[in-house]
Amino acid sequence: MEPGSTGSVITEDPTLKRRRICIRMPNPEVRKGMPSVQLTREEFVRRCRARYVDPAYKALDREIEVIIVAAWDAYSHSRKAPNTRKAGPGFSDPEYEIAIDWFAARDAVLEAQRRHDDAAETPRILIINGSSRSEHTCPGEMSKTWRLVKVAGPVFAEMGFAVDLLDLSRTTSEFGKNIHPCKACVSTSVTLCHWPCSCYPNYALGQTDDWMNEIYPMWVAAHGIMIVTPVNWYHAPTPLKAMIDRLVCADGGNPDPSSTHGKKVAEAKAIELNGWSYPRHLAGRHFGIVVHGDSVGAETLRRSLSDWLTDMHLISAGNFAETDGYIGYMEPYATSHEALDDDAAFQEEVRNVARALGNAVRLDLAGKFANPGSGLVDPRPK
């Protein structure tokens, strides 16, 4: 590693026959030339004030100034989680203070898992609308994805499932529905990535209203997940990709933030190197996928989504449960809804995805779904 570089190095100690973790930080001279993320008070105030440009706030200038003073105090003292309580029994360090928001998310996940495992509960299907487009904002009309979700929903209802809808277009059209970016803690150490995510909310940085604490339980409660999405420039739409990134904690994440005392890097690495089981918190659920486009990229995204879900140990409901195609191929955008109206075959393919997924869940719950990989141990579980 070059002098002054950042990162970590794992070295072998031939005497102790164990790994040592060296956390490398920039030396003081190099740090002097690094940009700082710490804002000046003037810049902080300017950014806060930018939120209140509406003339309706003019009469509240004094009150806004008081709020900004309090916000600066929270920011300058890095009060990410101002409300905490002791971890308590069942945690590695019962005395460690954990954010109350995290406990609320954890309790919702545990309750969702209880409902998922309760044979007396109606099995659930989660349908995800991956489009960011809706008639409630700039586009001025509903998305084709939304219409396809409405094609699939009745199929599950007729099969006797409870249906939950996760409409990701709400991130663009509804106040307070945010999916903040993943900070990639897992790339430092998987045990630094907590399940559910403990990175948000961050009150010091104003990173609040994070929707993921409501989304995690929806995934956990589901027996089957059906993703319906358009393809945007060969990739997943922004809110869908944000959710995918934030679900990394479901794939090997650490359910005990006290074990790493929050985000203590050295502690997290030591735990992982001592042996980590990489718990797959969503394993065994079944999935179906519908990807549609108008010119390019639908198959690429469908394969990527399938690979992602399979890597998390979810199970495809089979060939009929994964489909991609084009609606109004290379035709004008302005007539795309008419093209969907005319494409009865694609609509039927969407229904078949729902039928195949519903059948897979039924077979699984009846103990008749034979998973060839059941009981096998992955020798490299990362």
Short mmCIF file of C-alpha atoms in Angstrom, two decimals:
data_model
loop_
_atom_site.label_atom_id
_atom_site.label_comp_id
_atom_site.label_asym_id
_atom_site.label_seq_id
_atom_site.Cartn_x
_atom_site.Cartn_y
_atom_site.Cartn_z
CA MET A 1 0.00 0.00 0.00
CA GLU A 2 1.34 3.42 -0.93
CA PRO A 3 2.38 5.82 1.86
CA GLY A 4 -0.50 7.97 2.95
CA SER A 5 -3.16 5.78 1.32
CA THR A 6 -6.30 4.70 3.08
CA GLY A 7 -7.79 1.28 3.69
CA SER A 8 -6.93 -1.83 5.66
CA VAL A 9 -4.31 -4.54 5.36
CA ILE A 10 -4.53 -8.05 6.78
CA THR A 11 -1.10 -9.46 7.63
CA GLU A 12 0.01 -12.89 8.77
CA ASP A 13 1.78 -13.12 12.12
CA PRO A 14 3.99 -16.25 11.82
CA THR A 15 4.60 -16.31 15.57
CA LEU A 16 1.02 -16.17 16.73
CA LYS A 17 -0.29 -17.95 13.62
CA ARG A 18 -3.22 -15.63 13.31
CA ARG A 19 -4.23 -12.69 11.22
CA ARG A 20 -3.70 -9.16 12.38
CA ILE A 21 -5.80 -6.28 11.12
CA CYS A 22 -4.03 -3.01 10.43
CA ILE A 23 -6.34 -0.05 9.80
CA ARG A 24 -4.48 2.35 7.55
CA MET A 25 -5.41 6.00 7.71
CA PRO A 26 -3.76 8.95 5.91
CA ASN A 27 -0.74 10.41 7.65
CA PRO A 28 -1.19 14.00 8.89
CA GLU A 29 0.66 15.55 5.96
CA VAL A 30 -1.51 13.79 3.41
CA ARG A 31 -4.67 14.61 5.33
CA LYS A 32 -3.95 18.33 5.01
CA GLY A 33 -4.55 18.10 1.28
CA MET A 34 -7.74 16.04 1.51
CA PRO A 35 -11.11 17.74 1.07
CA SER A 36 -13.21 17.77 4.23
CA VAL A 37 -16.88 16.84 4.37
CA GLN A 38 -17.31 19.07 7.42
CA LEU A 39 -19.24 22.14 6.29
CA THR A 40 -18.55 25.60 7.58
CA ARG A 41 -21.36 27.12 9.58
CA GLU A 42 -22.00 29.61 6.79
CA GLU A 43 -22.38 26.88 4.18
CA PHE A 44 -24.54 24.80 6.50
CA VAL A 45 -26.87 27.76 7.07
CA ARG A 46 -27.01 28.49 3.35
CA ARG A 47 -28.10 24.92 2.59
CA CYS A 48 -30.68 24.94 5.37
CA ARG A 49 -32.06 28.28 4.19
CA ALA A 50 -32.39 26.91 0.64
CA ARG A 51 -35.20 24.69 1.89
CA TYR A 52 -37.31 27.70 2.82
CA VAL A 53 -37.31 29.81 -0.33
CA ASP A 54 -41.09 29.73 -0.62
CA PRO A 55 -42.39 33.24 0.28
CA ALA A 56 -44.82 31.56 2.66
CA TYR A 57 -41.90 31.05 5.05
CA LYS A 58 -40.94 34.75 5.11
CA ALA A 59 -43.03 35.48 8.18
CA LEU A 60 -41.28 32.65 10.02
CA ASP A 61 -37.70 33.85 9.61
CA ARG A 62 -37.05 34.09 13.37
CA GLU A 63 -38.46 30.64 14.02
CA ILE A 64 -36.44 29.18 11.13
CA GLU A 65 -33.29 30.76 12.54
CA VAL A 66 -33.91 29.03 15.89
CA ILE A 67 -34.37 25.70 14.10
CA ILE A 68 -31.17 26.21 12.10
CA VAL A 69 -29.22 26.92 15.31
CA ALA A 70 -30.46 23.62 16.77
CA ALA A 71 -29.74 21.80 13.49
CA TRP A 72 -26.18 23.17 13.44
CA ASP A 73 -25.64 21.95 16.98
CA ALA A 74 -26.79 18.44 15.98
CA TYR A 75 -24.63 18.52 12.86
CA SER A 76 -21.46 19.93 14.43
CA HIS A 77 -21.65 17.36 17.24
CA SER A 78 -22.52 14.48 14.86
CA ARG A 79 -25.62 13.39 16.74
CA LYS A 80 -26.64 10.72 14.27
CA ALA A 81 -28.94 8.93 16.73
CA PRO A 82 -30.00 11.29 19.52
CA ASN A 83 -32.51 8.82 21.00
CA THR A 84 -31.07 5.50 22.17
CA ARG A 85 -31.52 2.79 24.78
CA LYS A 86 -29.39 -0.02 26.12
CA ALA A 87 -29.26 -3.13 23.95
CA GLY A 88 -30.39 -5.35 26.83
CA PRO A 89 -30.51 -9.14 27.09
CA GLY A 90 -29.74 -11.20 24.01
CA PHE A 91 -27.11 -8.82 22.66
CA SER A 92 -23.33 -9.20 22.82
CA ASP A 93 -23.02 -6.04 24.88
CA PRO A 94 -26.27 -5.45 26.81
CA GLU A 95 -25.00 -2.05 28.00
CA TYR A 96 -24.35 -0.66 24.51
CA GLU A 97 -26.69 2.16 23.48
CA ILE A 98 -28.58 1.46 20.22
CA ALA A 99 -30.84 3.84 18.31
CA ILE A 100 -34.52 3.53 19.16
CA ASP A 101 -35.26 3.74 15.41
CA TRP A 102 -33.24 0.56 14.86
CA PHE A 103 -35.13 -1.29 17.58
CA ALA A 104 -38.42 -0.30 15.94
CA ALA A 105 -37.20 -1.64 12.59
CA ARG A 106 -35.85 -4.82 14.19
CA ASP A 107 -39.14 -5.45 16.02
CA ALA A 108 -41.09 -5.01 12.78
CA VAL A 109 -38.81 -7.51 11.03
CA LEU A 110 -39.21 -10.05 13.85
CA GLU A 111 -42.99 -9.66 13.77
CA ALA A 112 -42.98 -10.10 9.99
CA GLN A 113 -40.90 -13.28 10.36
CA ARG A 114 -43.38 -14.58 12.93
CA ARG A 115 -46.26 -14.05 10.51
CA HIS A 116 -44.27 -15.64 7.70
CA ASP A 117 -43.64 -18.76 9.80
CA ASP A 118 -47.17 -19.06 11.23
CA ALA A 119 -49.07 -21.78 9.37
CA ALA A 120 -52.35 -20.21 10.51
CA GLU A 121 -51.61 -16.97 8.67
CA THR A 122 -52.67 -16.45 5.04
CA PRO A 123 -49.52 -16.77 2.89
CA ARG A 124 -48.42 -13.46 1.41
CA ILE A 125 -47.21 -12.30 -1.98
CA LEU A 126 -45.29 -9.05 -2.32
CA ILE A 127 -45.69 -7.34 -5.70
CA ILE A 128 -43.14 -4.61 -6.38
CA ASN A 129 -43.77 -1.83 -8.87
CA GLY A 130 -40.23 -0.90 -9.91
CA SER A 131 -41.15 2.12 -12.00
CA SER A 132 -40.46 5.65 -10.77
CA ARG A 133 -43.09 7.06 -13.15
CA SER A 134 -46.65 7.90 -12.13
CA GLU A 135 -49.57 10.11 -13.01
CA HIS A 136 -49.10 11.98 -9.73
CA THR A 137 -46.00 13.84 -10.90
CA CYS A 138 -44.26 15.19 -14.02
CA PRO A 139 -45.09 12.38 -16.52
CA GLY A 140 -48.80 13.13 -16.15
CA GLU A 141 -49.95 9.55 -16.71
CA MET A 142 -49.63 6.19 -15.00
CA SER A 143 -46.80 3.84 -15.93
CA LYS A 144 -47.25 0.69 -17.96
CA THR A 145 -45.58 -1.11 -15.06
CA TRP A 146 -48.43 -0.06 -12.77
CA ARG A 147 -50.94 -1.44 -15.23
CA LEU A 148 -49.06 -4.75 -15.36
CA VAL A 149 -49.01 -4.90 -11.56
CA LYS A 150 -52.80 -4.57 -11.72
CA VAL A 151 -52.87 -7.46 -14.20
CA ALA A 152 -50.96 -9.72 -11.78
CA GLY A 153 -52.69 -8.79 -8.53
CA PRO A 154 -56.08 -10.47 -9.18
CA VAL A 155 -54.33 -13.75 -10.08
CA PHE A 156 -52.85 -14.01 -6.59
CA ALA A 157 -56.12 -12.96 -4.96
CA GLU A 158 -57.97 -15.69 -6.84
CA MET A 159 -55.39 -18.21 -5.63
CA GLY A 160 -56.11 -17.25 -2.03
CA PHE A 161 -53.01 -15.21 -1.22
CA ALA A 162 -52.82 -11.99 0.74
CA VAL A 163 -51.24 -9.42 -1.58
CA ASP A 164 -48.99 -6.58 -0.47
CA LEU A 165 -48.03 -3.86 -2.96
CA LEU A 166 -44.74 -1.99 -2.77
CA ASP A 167 -45.09 0.93 -5.16
CA LEU A 168 -41.62 2.44 -5.57
CA SER A 169 -42.99 5.31 -7.65
CA ARG A 170 -43.98 6.86 -4.33
CA THR A 171 -40.35 7.97 -3.94
CA THR A 172 -40.89 10.49 -6.74
CA SER A 173 -44.42 11.61 -5.95
CA GLU A 174 -44.88 11.47 -2.17
CA PHE A 175 -43.44 13.63 0.58
CA GLY A 176 -41.19 11.78 3.03
CA LYS A 177 -40.65 8.58 1.01
CA ASN A 178 -36.90 8.29 0.59
CA ILE A 179 -34.57 5.38 0.02
CA HIS A 180 -31.16 6.70 0.98
CA PRO A 181 -28.03 5.29 -0.71
CA CYS A 182 -26.22 2.26 0.65
CA LYS A 183 -22.91 3.25 2.27
CA ALA A 184 -21.30 -0.10 1.36
CA CYS A 185 -20.39 -1.03 4.94
CA VAL A 186 -20.31 -4.66 3.83
CA SER A 187 -17.22 -4.01 1.72
CA THR A 188 -15.35 -3.04 4.89
CA SER A 189 -16.69 -6.09 6.71
CA VAL A 190 -19.94 -7.98 6.41
CA THR A 191 -20.43 -7.78 10.19
CA LEU A 192 -20.36 -3.98 9.94
CA CYS A 193 -23.52 -4.26 7.81
CA HIS A 194 -26.35 -4.63 10.30
CA TRP A 195 -29.68 -6.36 9.75
CA PRO A 196 -31.83 -4.36 9.47
CA CYS A 197 -29.69 -1.43 8.29
CA SER A 198 -28.46 0.84 11.08
CA CYS A 199 -27.01 3.59 8.83
CA TYR A 200 -30.26 5.53 8.76
CA PRO A 201 -31.86 7.68 9.93
CA ASN A 202 -28.93 10.03 10.47
CA TYR A 203 -30.41 13.07 12.17
CA ALA A 204 -27.15 15.02 12.18
CA LEU A 205 -27.04 14.97 8.37
CA GLY A 206 -30.77 15.37 7.86
CA GLN A 207 -30.96 11.88 6.33
CA THR A 208 -34.40 11.02 7.66
CA ASP A 209 -37.66 9.64 6.28
CA ASP A 210 -35.88 6.47 5.16
CA TRP A 211 -38.50 4.11 3.73
CA MET A 212 -36.41 0.97 4.07
CA ASN A 213 -37.44 0.39 7.67
CA GLU A 214 -40.96 -0.22 6.33
CA ILE A 215 -39.76 -2.16 3.28
CA TYR A 216 -37.67 -4.75 5.13
CA PRO A 217 -40.70 -6.25 6.95
CA MET A 218 -42.63 -6.45 3.68
CA TRP A 219 -39.92 -8.69 2.20
CA VAL A 220 -39.64 -10.77 5.36
CA ALA A 221 -43.39 -11.42 5.63
CA ALA A 222 -43.68 -12.53 1.99
CA HIS A 223 -43.63 -16.14 0.83
CA GLY A 224 -43.31 -14.99 -2.77
CA ILE A 225 -41.96 -11.78 -4.34
CA MET A 226 -42.92 -10.60 -7.82
CA ILE A 227 -40.95 -7.71 -9.30
CA VAL A 228 -42.51 -5.85 -12.23
CA THR A 229 -40.26 -3.19 -13.68
CA PRO A 230 -39.28 -1.27 -16.78
CA VAL A 231 -35.68 -1.14 -17.95
CA ASN A 232 -34.00 2.28 -17.90
CA TRP A 233 -30.86 2.53 -20.04
CA TYR A 234 -30.10 -1.20 -19.60
CA HIS A 235 -30.46 -0.89 -15.81
CA ALA A 236 -32.98 -0.95 -13.00
CA PRO A 237 -34.90 2.30 -12.35
CA THR A 238 -33.38 4.48 -9.63
CA PRO A 239 -35.70 3.57 -6.70
CA LEU A 240 -35.53 -0.15 -7.51
CA LYS A 241 -31.73 -0.07 -7.61
CA ALA A 242 -31.64 1.89 -4.36
CA MET A 243 -33.80 -0.76 -2.68
CA ILE A 244 -31.62 -3.55 -4.11
CA ASP A 245 -28.49 -1.92 -2.69
CA ARG A 246 -30.07 -1.44 0.72
CA LEU A 247 -31.15 -5.09 0.84
CA VAL A 248 -27.49 -6.11 1.02
CA CYS A 249 -27.91 -6.40 4.79
CA ALA A 250 -30.37 -9.26 4.20
CA ASP A 251 -27.54 -11.24 2.62
CA GLY A 252 -25.20 -12.07 5.48
CA GLY A 253 -25.88 -8.99 7.61
CA ASN A 254 -25.17 -8.81 11.34
CA PRO A 255 -28.32 -8.74 13.52
CA ASP A 256 -26.42 -7.45 16.57
CA PRO A 257 -25.07 -3.86 16.32
CA SER A 258 -23.71 -4.13 19.87
CA SER A 259 -21.22 -6.78 18.70
CA THR A 260 -19.41 -4.11 16.68
CA HIS A 261 -20.32 -1.26 19.04
CA GLY A 262 -21.96 0.55 16.19
CA LYS A 263 -19.47 0.99 13.36
CA LYS A 264 -16.16 0.00 14.96
CA VAL A 265 -14.20 -1.25 11.94
CA ALA A 266 -11.53 -3.23 13.81
CA GLU A 267 -14.14 -5.06 15.89
CA ALA A 268 -16.20 -5.92 12.81
CA LYS A 269 -13.20 -7.29 10.91
CA ALA A 270 -12.10 -9.36 13.89
CA ILE A 271 -15.54 -10.98 14.12
CA GLU A 272 -15.62 -11.78 10.42
CA LEU A 273 -12.10 -13.22 10.39
CA ASN A 274 -12.94 -15.36 13.39
CA GLY A 275 -15.64 -17.01 11.28
CA TRP A 276 -18.96 -15.63 10.06
CA SER A 277 -21.95 -17.69 8.96
CA TYR A 278 -23.33 -15.15 6.44
CA PRO A 279 -26.98 -15.61 7.48
CA ARG A 280 -29.35 -15.37 4.50
CA HIS A 281 -32.27 -13.55 6.11
CA LEU A 282 -34.60 -13.95 3.09
CA ALA A 283 -33.57 -17.43 2.01
CA GLY A 284 -36.23 -19.85 0.75
CA ARG A 285 -38.74 -17.32 -0.52
CA HIS A 286 -39.81 -17.72 -4.14
CA PHE A 287 -39.69 -15.06 -6.82
CA GLY A 288 -41.02 -14.09 -10.22
CA ILE A 289 -39.86 -11.29 -12.52
CA VAL A 290 -41.40 -9.22 -15.31
CA VAL A 291 -39.18 -6.75 -17.16
CA HIS A 292 -40.49 -4.67 -20.05
CA GLY A 293 -38.91 -2.10 -22.34
CA ASP A 294 -39.47 -0.31 -25.60
CA SER A 295 -36.18 -0.85 -27.43
CA VAL A 296 -33.23 -2.38 -25.52
CA GLY A 297 -32.04 -3.97 -22.28
CA ALA A 298 -35.03 -5.94 -20.99
CA GLU A 299 -33.32 -9.34 -21.08
CA THR A 300 -30.15 -7.95 -19.51
CA LEU A 301 -32.07 -6.53 -16.53
CA ARG A 302 -34.20 -9.65 -16.13
CA ARG A 303 -31.07 -11.80 -15.91
CA SER A 304 -29.45 -9.39 -13.44
CA LEU A 305 -32.49 -9.40 -11.16
CA SER A 306 -32.69 -13.17 -11.28
CA ASP A 307 -28.99 -13.50 -10.45
CA TRP A 308 -29.34 -11.06 -7.55
CA LEU A 309 -32.33 -12.84 -6.02
CA THR A 310 -30.74 -16.27 -6.50
CA ASP A 311 -27.53 -15.08 -4.85
CA MET A 312 -29.60 -14.14 -1.79
CA HIS A 313 -30.87 -17.76 -1.80
CA LEU A 314 -34.36 -16.93 -2.98
CA ILE A 315 -35.78 -19.51 -5.39
CA SER A 316 -37.04 -18.91 -8.89
CA ALA A 317 -40.53 -20.23 -9.53
CA GLY A 318 -39.32 -21.53 -12.89
CA ASN A 319 -39.23 -20.65 -16.55
CA PHE A 320 -42.77 -19.28 -16.69
CA ALA A 321 -42.05 -17.07 -13.65
CA GLU A 322 -39.38 -15.00 -15.40
CA THR A 323 -40.24 -13.03 -18.49
CA ASP A 324 -39.00 -10.03 -20.41
CA GLY A 325 -40.28 -8.32 -23.52
CA TYR A 326 -40.97 -5.13 -25.41
CA ILE A 327 -44.17 -3.14 -25.54
CA GLY A 328 -44.53 -1.09 -28.72
CA TYR A 329 -41.03 -2.05 -29.87
CA MET A 330 -39.31 0.97 -31.47
CA GLU A 331 -42.65 2.75 -31.75
CA PRO A 332 -43.39 6.28 -30.42
CA TYR A 333 -43.45 6.71 -26.64
CA ALA A 334 -46.67 8.67 -27.05
CA THR A 335 -48.60 5.56 -28.14
CA SER A 336 -47.08 3.08 -25.67
CA HIS A 337 -50.27 2.64 -23.65
CA GLU A 338 -52.19 1.82 -26.80
CA ALA A 339 -49.45 -0.70 -27.61
CA LEU A 340 -49.98 -2.33 -24.21
CA ASP A 341 -53.73 -2.43 -24.80
CA ASP A 342 -53.11 -4.34 -28.02
CA ASP A 343 -50.52 -6.74 -26.59
CA ALA A 344 -52.78 -9.37 -25.08
CA ALA A 345 -49.99 -11.95 -25.25
CA PHE A 346 -47.66 -9.98 -23.00
CA GLN A 347 -50.45 -9.40 -20.52
CA GLU A 348 -51.04 -13.15 -20.44
CA GLU A 349 -47.32 -13.76 -19.90
CA VAL A 350 -47.55 -11.51 -16.83
CA ARG A 351 -50.47 -13.57 -15.53
CA ASN A 352 -48.44 -16.71 -16.10
CA VAL A 353 -45.60 -15.30 -14.00
CA ALA A 354 -48.11 -14.79 -11.19
CA ARG A 355 -49.59 -18.27 -11.64
CA ALA A 356 -46.18 -19.95 -11.63
CA LEU A 357 -45.09 -18.02 -8.54
CA GLY A 358 -48.33 -18.78 -6.73
CA ASN A 359 -48.03 -22.47 -7.60
CA ALA A 360 -44.44 -22.60 -6.32
CA VAL A 361 -45.46 -21.07 -2.99
CA ARG A 362 -48.39 -23.49 -2.69
CA LEU A 363 -46.17 -26.49 -3.35
CA ASP A 364 -43.56 -25.26 -0.89
CA LEU A 365 -46.08 -24.72 1.90
CA ALA A 366 -47.46 -28.23 1.25
CA GLY A 367 -43.97 -29.72 1.49
CA LYS A 368 -44.07 -30.80 -2.16
CA PHE A 369 -41.54 -28.37 -3.62
CA ALA A 370 -38.31 -30.28 -4.16
CA ASN A 371 -35.34 -27.92 -4.04
CA PRO A 372 -32.30 -29.89 -5.27
CA GLY A 373 -29.98 -27.66 -3.24
CA SER A 374 -31.82 -28.10 0.04
CA GLY A 375 -29.50 -29.08 2.87
CA LEU A 376 -26.30 -28.43 0.95
CA VAL A 377 -23.62 -26.31 2.62
CA ASP A 378 -21.93 -23.60 0.60
CA PRO A 379 -18.17 -23.95 1.12
CA ARG A 380 -17.68 -20.28 0.16
CA PRO A 381 -20.76 -18.49 1.47
CA LYS A 382 -19.71 -14.90 0.74
#
